[in-house]
PDB file of C-alpha atoms in Angstrom:
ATOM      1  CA  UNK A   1     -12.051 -21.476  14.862  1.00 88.00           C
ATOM      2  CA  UNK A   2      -9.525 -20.744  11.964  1.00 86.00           C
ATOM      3  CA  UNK A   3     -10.345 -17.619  10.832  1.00 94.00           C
ATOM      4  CA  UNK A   4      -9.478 -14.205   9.476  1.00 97.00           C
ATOM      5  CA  UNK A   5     -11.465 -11.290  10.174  1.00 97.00           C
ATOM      6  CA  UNK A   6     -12.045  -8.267   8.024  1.00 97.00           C
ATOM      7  CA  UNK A   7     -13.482  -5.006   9.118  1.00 97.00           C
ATOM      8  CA  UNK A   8     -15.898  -3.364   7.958  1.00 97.00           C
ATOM      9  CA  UNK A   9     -18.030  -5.646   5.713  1.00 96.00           C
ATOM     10  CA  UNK A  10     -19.142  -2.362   3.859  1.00 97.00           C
ATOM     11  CA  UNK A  11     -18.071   1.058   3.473  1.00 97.00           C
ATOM     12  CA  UNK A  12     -18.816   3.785   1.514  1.00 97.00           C
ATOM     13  CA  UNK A  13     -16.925   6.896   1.433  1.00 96.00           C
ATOM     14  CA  UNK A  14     -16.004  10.368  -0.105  1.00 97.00           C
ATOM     15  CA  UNK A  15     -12.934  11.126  -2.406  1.00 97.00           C
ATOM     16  CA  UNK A  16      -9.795  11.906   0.153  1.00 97.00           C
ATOM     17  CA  UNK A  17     -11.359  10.926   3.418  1.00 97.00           C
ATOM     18  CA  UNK A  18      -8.278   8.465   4.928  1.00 97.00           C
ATOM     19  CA  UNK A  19      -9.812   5.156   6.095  1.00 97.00           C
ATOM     20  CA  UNK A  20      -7.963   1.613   7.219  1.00 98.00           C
ATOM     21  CA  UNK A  21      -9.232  -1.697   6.790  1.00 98.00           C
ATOM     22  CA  UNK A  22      -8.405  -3.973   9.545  1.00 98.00           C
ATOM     23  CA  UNK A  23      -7.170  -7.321   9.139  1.00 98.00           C
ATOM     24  CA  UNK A  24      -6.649 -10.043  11.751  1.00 98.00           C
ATOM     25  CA  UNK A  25      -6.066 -13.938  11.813  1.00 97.00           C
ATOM     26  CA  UNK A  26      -5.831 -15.745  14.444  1.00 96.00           C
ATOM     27  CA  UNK A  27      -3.432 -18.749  13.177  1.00 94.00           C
ATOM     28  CA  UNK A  28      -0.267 -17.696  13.600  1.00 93.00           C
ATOM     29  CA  UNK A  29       0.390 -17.228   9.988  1.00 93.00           C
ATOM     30  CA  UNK A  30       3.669 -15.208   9.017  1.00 91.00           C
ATOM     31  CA  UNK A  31       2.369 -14.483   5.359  1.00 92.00           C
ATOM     32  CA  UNK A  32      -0.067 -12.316   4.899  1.00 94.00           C
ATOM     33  CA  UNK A  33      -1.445 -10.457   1.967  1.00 94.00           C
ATOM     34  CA  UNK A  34      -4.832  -7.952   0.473  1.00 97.00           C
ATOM     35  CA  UNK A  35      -6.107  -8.210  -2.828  1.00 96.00           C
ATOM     36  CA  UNK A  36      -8.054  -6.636  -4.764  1.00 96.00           C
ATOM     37  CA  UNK A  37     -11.002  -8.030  -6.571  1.00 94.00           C
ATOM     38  CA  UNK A  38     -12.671  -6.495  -9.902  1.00 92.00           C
ATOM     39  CA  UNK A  39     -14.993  -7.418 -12.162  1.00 86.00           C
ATOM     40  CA  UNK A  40     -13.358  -8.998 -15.002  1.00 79.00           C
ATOM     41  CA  UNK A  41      -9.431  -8.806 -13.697  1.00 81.00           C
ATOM     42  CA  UNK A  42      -9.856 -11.776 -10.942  1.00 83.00           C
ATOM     43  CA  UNK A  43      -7.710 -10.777  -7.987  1.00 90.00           C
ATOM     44  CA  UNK A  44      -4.650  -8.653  -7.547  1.00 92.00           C
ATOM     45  CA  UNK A  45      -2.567  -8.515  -4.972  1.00 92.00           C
ATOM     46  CA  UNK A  46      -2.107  -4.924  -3.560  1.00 96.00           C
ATOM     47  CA  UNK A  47       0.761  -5.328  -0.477  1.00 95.00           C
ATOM     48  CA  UNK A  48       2.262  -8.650   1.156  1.00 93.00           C
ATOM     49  CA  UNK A  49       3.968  -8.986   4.258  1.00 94.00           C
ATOM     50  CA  UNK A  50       6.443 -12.361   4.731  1.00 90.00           C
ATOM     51  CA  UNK A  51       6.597 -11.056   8.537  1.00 90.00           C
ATOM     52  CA  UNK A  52       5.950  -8.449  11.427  1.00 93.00           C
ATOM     53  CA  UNK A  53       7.996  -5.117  10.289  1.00 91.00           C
ATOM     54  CA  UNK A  54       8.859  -6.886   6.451  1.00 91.00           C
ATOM     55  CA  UNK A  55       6.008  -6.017   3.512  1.00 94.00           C
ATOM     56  CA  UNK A  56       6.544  -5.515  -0.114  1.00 92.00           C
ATOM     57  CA  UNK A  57       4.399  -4.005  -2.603  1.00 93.00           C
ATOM     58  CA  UNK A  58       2.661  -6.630  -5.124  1.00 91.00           C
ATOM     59  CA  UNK A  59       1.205  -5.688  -8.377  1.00 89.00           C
ATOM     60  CA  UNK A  60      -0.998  -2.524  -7.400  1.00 95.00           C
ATOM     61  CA  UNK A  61       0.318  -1.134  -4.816  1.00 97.00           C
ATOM     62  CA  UNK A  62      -0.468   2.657  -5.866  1.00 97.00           C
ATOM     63  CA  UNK A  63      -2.682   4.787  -3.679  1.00 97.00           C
ATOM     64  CA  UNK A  64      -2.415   1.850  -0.806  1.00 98.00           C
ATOM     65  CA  UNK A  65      -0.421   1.784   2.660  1.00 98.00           C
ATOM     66  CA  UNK A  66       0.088  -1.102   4.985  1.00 98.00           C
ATOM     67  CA  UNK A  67       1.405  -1.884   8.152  1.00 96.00           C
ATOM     68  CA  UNK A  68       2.829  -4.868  10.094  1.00 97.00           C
ATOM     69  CA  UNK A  69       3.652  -4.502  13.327  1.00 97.00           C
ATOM     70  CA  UNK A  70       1.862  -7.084  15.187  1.00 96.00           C
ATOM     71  CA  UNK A  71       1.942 -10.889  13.654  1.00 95.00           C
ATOM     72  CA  UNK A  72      -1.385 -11.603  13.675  1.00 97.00           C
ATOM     73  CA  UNK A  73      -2.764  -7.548  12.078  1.00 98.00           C
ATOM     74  CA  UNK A  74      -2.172  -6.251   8.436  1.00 98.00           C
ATOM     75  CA  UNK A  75      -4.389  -2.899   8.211  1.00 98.00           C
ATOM     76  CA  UNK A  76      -4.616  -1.602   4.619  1.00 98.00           C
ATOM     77  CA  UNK A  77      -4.610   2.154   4.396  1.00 98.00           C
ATOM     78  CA  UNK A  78      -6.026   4.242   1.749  1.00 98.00           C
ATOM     79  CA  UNK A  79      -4.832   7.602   2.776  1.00 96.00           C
ATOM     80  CA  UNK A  80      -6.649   9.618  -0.007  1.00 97.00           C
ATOM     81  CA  UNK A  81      -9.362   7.184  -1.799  1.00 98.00           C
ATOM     82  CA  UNK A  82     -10.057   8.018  -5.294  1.00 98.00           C
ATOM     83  CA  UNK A  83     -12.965   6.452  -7.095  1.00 97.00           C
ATOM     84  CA  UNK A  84     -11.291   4.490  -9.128  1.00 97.00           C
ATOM     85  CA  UNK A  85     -10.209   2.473  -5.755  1.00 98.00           C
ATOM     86  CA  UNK A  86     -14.182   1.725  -5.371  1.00 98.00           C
ATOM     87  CA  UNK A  87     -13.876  -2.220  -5.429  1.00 97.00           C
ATOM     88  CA  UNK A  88     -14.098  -5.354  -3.271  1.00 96.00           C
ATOM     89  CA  UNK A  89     -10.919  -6.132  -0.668  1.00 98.00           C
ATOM     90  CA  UNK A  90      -9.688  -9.048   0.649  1.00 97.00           C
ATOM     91  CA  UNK A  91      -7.526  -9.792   3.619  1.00 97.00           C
ATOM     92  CA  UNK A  92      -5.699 -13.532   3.358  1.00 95.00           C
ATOM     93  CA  UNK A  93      -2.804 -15.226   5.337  1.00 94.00           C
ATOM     94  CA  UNK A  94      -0.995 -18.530   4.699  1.00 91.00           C
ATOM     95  CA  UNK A  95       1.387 -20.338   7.244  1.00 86.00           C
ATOM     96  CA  UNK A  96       4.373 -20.394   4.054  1.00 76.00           C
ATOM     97  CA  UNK A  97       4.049 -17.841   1.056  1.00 70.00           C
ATOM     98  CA  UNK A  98       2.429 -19.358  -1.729  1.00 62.00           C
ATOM     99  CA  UNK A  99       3.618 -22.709  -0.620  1.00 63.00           C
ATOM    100  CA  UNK A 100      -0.102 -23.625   0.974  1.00 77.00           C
ATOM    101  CA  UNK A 101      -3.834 -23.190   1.555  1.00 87.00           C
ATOM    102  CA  UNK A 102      -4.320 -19.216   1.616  1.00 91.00           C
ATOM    103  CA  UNK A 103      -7.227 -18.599   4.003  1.00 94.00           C
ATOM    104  CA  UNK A 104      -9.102 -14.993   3.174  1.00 95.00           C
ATOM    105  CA  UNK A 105     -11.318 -13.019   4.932  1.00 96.00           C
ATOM    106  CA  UNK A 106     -15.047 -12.207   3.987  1.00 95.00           C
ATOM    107  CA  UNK A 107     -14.450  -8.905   2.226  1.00 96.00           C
ATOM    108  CA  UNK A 108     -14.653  -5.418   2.672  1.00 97.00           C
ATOM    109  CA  UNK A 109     -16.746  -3.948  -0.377  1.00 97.00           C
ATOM    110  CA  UNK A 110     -15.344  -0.380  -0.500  1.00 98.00           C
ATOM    111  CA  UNK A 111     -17.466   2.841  -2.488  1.00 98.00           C
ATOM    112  CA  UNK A 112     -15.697   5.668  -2.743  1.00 98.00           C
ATOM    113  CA  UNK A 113     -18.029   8.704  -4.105  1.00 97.00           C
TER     114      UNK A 113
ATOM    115  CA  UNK B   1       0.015  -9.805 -12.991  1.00 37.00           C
ATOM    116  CA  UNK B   2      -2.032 -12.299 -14.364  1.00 42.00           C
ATOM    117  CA  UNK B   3      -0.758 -16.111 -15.217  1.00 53.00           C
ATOM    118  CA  UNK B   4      -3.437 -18.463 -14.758  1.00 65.00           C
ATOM    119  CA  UNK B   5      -6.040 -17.788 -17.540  1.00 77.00           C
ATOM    120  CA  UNK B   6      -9.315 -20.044 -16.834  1.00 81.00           C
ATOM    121  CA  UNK B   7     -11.598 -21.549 -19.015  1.00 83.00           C
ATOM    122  CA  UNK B   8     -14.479 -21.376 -19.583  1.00 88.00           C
ATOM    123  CA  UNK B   9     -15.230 -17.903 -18.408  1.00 89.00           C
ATOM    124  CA  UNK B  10     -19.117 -19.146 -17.451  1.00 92.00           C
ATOM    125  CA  UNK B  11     -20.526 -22.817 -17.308  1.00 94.00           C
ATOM    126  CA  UNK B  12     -23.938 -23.769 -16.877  1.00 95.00           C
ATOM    127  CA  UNK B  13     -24.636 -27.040 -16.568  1.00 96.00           C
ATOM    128  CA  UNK B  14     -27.830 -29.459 -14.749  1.00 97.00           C
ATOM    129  CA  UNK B  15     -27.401 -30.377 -11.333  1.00 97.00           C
ATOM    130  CA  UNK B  16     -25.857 -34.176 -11.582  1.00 97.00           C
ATOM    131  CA  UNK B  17     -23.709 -33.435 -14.558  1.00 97.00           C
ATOM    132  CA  UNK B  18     -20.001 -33.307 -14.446  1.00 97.00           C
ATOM    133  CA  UNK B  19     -18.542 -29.839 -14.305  1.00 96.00           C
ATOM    134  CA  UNK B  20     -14.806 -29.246 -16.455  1.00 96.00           C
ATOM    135  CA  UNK B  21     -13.087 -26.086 -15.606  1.00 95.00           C
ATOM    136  CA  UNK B  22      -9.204 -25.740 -17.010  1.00 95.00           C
ATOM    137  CA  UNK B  23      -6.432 -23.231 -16.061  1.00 94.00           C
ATOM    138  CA  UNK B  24      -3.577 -22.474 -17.839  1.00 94.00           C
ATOM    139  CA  UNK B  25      -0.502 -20.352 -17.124  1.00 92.00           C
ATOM    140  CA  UNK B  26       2.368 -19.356 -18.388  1.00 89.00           C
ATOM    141  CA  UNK B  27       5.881 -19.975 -16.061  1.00 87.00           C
ATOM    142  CA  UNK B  28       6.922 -22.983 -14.463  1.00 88.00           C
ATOM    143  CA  UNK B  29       5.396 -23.688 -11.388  1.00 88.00           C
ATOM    144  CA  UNK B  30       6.280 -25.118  -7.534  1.00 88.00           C
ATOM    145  CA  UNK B  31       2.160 -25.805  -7.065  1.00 90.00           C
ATOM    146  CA  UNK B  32      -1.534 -24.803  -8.511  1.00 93.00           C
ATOM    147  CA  UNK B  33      -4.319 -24.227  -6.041  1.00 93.00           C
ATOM    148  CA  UNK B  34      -8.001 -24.084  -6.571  1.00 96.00           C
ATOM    149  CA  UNK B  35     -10.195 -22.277  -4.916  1.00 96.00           C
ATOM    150  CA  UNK B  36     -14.504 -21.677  -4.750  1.00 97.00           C
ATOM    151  CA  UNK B  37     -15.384 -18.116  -4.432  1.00 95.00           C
ATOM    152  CA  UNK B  38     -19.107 -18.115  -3.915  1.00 94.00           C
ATOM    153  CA  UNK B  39     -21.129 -14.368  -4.571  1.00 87.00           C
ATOM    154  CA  UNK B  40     -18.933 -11.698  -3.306  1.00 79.00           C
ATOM    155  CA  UNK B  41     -17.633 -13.692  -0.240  1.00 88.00           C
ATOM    156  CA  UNK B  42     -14.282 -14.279   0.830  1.00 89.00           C
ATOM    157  CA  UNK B  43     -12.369 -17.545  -0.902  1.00 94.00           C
ATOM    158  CA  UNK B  44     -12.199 -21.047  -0.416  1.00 95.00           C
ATOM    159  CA  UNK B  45      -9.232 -23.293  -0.762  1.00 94.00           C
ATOM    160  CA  UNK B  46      -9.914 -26.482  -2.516  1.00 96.00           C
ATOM    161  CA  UNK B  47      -7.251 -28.409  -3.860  1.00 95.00           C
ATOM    162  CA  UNK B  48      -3.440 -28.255  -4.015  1.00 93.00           C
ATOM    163  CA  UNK B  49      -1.671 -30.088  -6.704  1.00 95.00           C
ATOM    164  CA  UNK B  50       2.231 -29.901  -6.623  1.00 93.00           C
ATOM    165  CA  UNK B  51       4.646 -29.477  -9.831  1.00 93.00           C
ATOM    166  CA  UNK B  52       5.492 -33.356  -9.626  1.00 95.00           C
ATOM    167  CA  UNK B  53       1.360 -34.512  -9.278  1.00 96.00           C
ATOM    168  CA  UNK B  54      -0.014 -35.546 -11.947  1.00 97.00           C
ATOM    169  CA  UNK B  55      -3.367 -35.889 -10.721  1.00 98.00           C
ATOM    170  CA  UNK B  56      -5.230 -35.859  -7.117  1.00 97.00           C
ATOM    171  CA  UNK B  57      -8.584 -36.148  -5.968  1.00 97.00           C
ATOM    172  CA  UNK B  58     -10.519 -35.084  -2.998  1.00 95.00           C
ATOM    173  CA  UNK B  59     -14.477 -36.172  -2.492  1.00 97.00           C
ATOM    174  CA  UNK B  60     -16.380 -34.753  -5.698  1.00 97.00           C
ATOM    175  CA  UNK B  61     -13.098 -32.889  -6.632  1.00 98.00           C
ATOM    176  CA  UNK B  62     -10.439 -34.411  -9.458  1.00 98.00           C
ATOM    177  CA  UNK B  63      -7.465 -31.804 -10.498  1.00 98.00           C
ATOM    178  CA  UNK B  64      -5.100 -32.736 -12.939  1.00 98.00           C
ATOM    179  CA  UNK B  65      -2.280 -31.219 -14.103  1.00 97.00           C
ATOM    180  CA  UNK B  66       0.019 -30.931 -17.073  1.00 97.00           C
ATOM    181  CA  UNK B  67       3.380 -28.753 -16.614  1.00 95.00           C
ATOM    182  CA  UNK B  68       4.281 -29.568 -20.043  1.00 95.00           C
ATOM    183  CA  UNK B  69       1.262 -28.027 -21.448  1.00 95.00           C
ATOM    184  CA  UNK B  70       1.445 -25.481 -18.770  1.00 94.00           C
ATOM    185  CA  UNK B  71      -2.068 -26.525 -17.860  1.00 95.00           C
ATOM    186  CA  UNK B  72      -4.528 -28.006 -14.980  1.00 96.00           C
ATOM    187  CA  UNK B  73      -8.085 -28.826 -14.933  1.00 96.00           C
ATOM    188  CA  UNK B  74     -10.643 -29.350 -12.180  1.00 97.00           C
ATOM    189  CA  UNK B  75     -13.368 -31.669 -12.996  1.00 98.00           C
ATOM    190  CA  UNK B  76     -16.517 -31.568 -10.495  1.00 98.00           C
ATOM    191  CA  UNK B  77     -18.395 -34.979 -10.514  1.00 97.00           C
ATOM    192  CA  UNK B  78     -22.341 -35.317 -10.063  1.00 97.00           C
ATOM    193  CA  UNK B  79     -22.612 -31.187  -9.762  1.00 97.00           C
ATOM    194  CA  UNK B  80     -24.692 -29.999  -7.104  1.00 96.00           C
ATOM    195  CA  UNK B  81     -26.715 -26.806  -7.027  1.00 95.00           C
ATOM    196  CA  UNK B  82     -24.314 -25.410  -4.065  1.00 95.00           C
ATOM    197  CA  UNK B  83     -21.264 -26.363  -6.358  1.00 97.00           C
ATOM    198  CA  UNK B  84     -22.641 -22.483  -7.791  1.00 97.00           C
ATOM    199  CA  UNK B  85     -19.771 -20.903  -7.513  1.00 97.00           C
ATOM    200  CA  UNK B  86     -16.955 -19.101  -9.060  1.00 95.00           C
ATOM    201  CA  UNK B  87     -13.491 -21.323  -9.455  1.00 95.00           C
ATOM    202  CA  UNK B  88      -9.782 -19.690  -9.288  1.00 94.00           C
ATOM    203  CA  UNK B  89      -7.021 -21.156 -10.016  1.00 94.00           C
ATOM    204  CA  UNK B  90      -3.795 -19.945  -8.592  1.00 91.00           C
ATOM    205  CA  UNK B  91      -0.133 -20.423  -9.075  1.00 90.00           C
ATOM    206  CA  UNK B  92       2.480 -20.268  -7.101  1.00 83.00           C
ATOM    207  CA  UNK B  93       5.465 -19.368  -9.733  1.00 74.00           C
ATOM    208  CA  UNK B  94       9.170 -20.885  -9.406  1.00 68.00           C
ATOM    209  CA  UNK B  95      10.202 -16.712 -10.053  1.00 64.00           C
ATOM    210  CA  UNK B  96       7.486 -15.236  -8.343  1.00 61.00           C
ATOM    211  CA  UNK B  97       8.581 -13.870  -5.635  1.00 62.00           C
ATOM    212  CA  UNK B  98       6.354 -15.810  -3.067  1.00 65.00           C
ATOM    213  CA  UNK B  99       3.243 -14.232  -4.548  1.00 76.00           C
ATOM    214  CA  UNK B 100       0.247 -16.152  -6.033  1.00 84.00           C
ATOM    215  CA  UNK B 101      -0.894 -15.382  -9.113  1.00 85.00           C
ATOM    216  CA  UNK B 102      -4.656 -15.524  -9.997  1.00 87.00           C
ATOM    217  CA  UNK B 103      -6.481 -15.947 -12.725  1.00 86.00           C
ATOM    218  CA  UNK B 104     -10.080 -14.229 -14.081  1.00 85.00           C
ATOM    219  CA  UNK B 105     -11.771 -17.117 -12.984  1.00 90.00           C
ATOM    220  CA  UNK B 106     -14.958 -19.717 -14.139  1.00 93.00           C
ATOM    221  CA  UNK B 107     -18.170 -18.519 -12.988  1.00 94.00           C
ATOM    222  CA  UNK B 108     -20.321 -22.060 -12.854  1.00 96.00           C
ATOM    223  CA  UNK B 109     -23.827 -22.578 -12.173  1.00 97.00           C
ATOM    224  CA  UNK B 110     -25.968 -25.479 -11.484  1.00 96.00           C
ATOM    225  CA  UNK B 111     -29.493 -26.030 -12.558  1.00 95.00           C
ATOM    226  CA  UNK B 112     -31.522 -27.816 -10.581  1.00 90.00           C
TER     227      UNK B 112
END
């Protein structure tokens, strides 16, 4: 089954304690991209990658890391969380950038204390 | 940043009615997607409607769009109650830089 896979679901967390997000589709998809989701403010995109070893920040990329060195990963890194990064993540990948369906993963709901 | 800007923010209608939900945005576009986000959970493509559609259906689904008026709309026929769901539309901008841009999205729910 099509699919990309977030992990964890759920996290909560204290102010500076680094976590990573994990990421993975399983479609072969050379774009991938996380987002952001907040009440209000609909989604923004955080970091893309076009390919394994190429990513570029997108609109709000402070406070964020990402890595791609495997085609089918895309870990987001939050090396020093900050409440104000307390908000619901998603993973997506597309087979073309913006040129098709964008399939997401379920979401990572993130709390940091 | 944001482009599309939907409308309404919130729609409640009765289960059987049609649902209208419109986007609009502000470059010129190469498509407009719509997606179904339902509570907290990971999105749902819908529809893709190129610059040079007009119009395109799928099942329940009809999206039109206007790239003179910089707008599209989604119109859900005989609304179910697990249409409930938040709608996003999403552009993919001629300048953008391969990124989609999203808009605030129409929370919708159906009364049974």
């Amino acid at each position: 089954e099509a699919q990309v896979t977030q992990n964890p679901r759920y996290l909560i967390t204290v102010t500076g304690k680094k976590l990573t997000v994990t990421c993975s589709q399983n479609m072969n998809h050379e774009y991938m991209s996380w987002y952001r989701q907040d009440p209000g403010l609909g989604l923004r995109q955080i970091y893309y990658s076009m390919n394994v070893e190429v990513t570029d920040k997108g609109d709000v990329p402070e406070g964020y890391k990402v890595s791609r060195k495997e085609k089918r990963n895309f870990p987001l890194i939050l090396e020093s969380p900050s409440p104000n990064q307390t908000s619901l993540y998603f993973c997506a990948s597309s087979l073309a950038p913006g040129g098709g369906e964008a399939f997401f993963g379920q979401g990572t709901r993130l709390t940091v204390v | 940043s944001q482009q599309g800007e939907e409308d309404p923010q919130a729609l409640s209608i009765q289960e059987g009615e049609n649902a209208t939900m419109n986007c609009s945005y502000k470059t010129s576009i190469n498509n407009l997607q719509w997606y179904r986000q339902n509570s907290g959970r990971g999105l749902v493509h819908l529809i893709l409607i190129r610059s040079n559609e007009r119009e395109k259906h799928s099942g329940r689904l009809r999206v039109t769009l206007d790239t003179s008026k910089k707008s599209s709309s989604l119109l859900i026929t005989a609304s179910r109650a697990a249409d409930t769901a938040s709608y996003f539309c999403a552009t993919d901008g001629l300048h953008s830089n391969y990124q989609l841009i999203w808009g605030a999205g129409t929370k919708l729910i159906i009364k049974p």
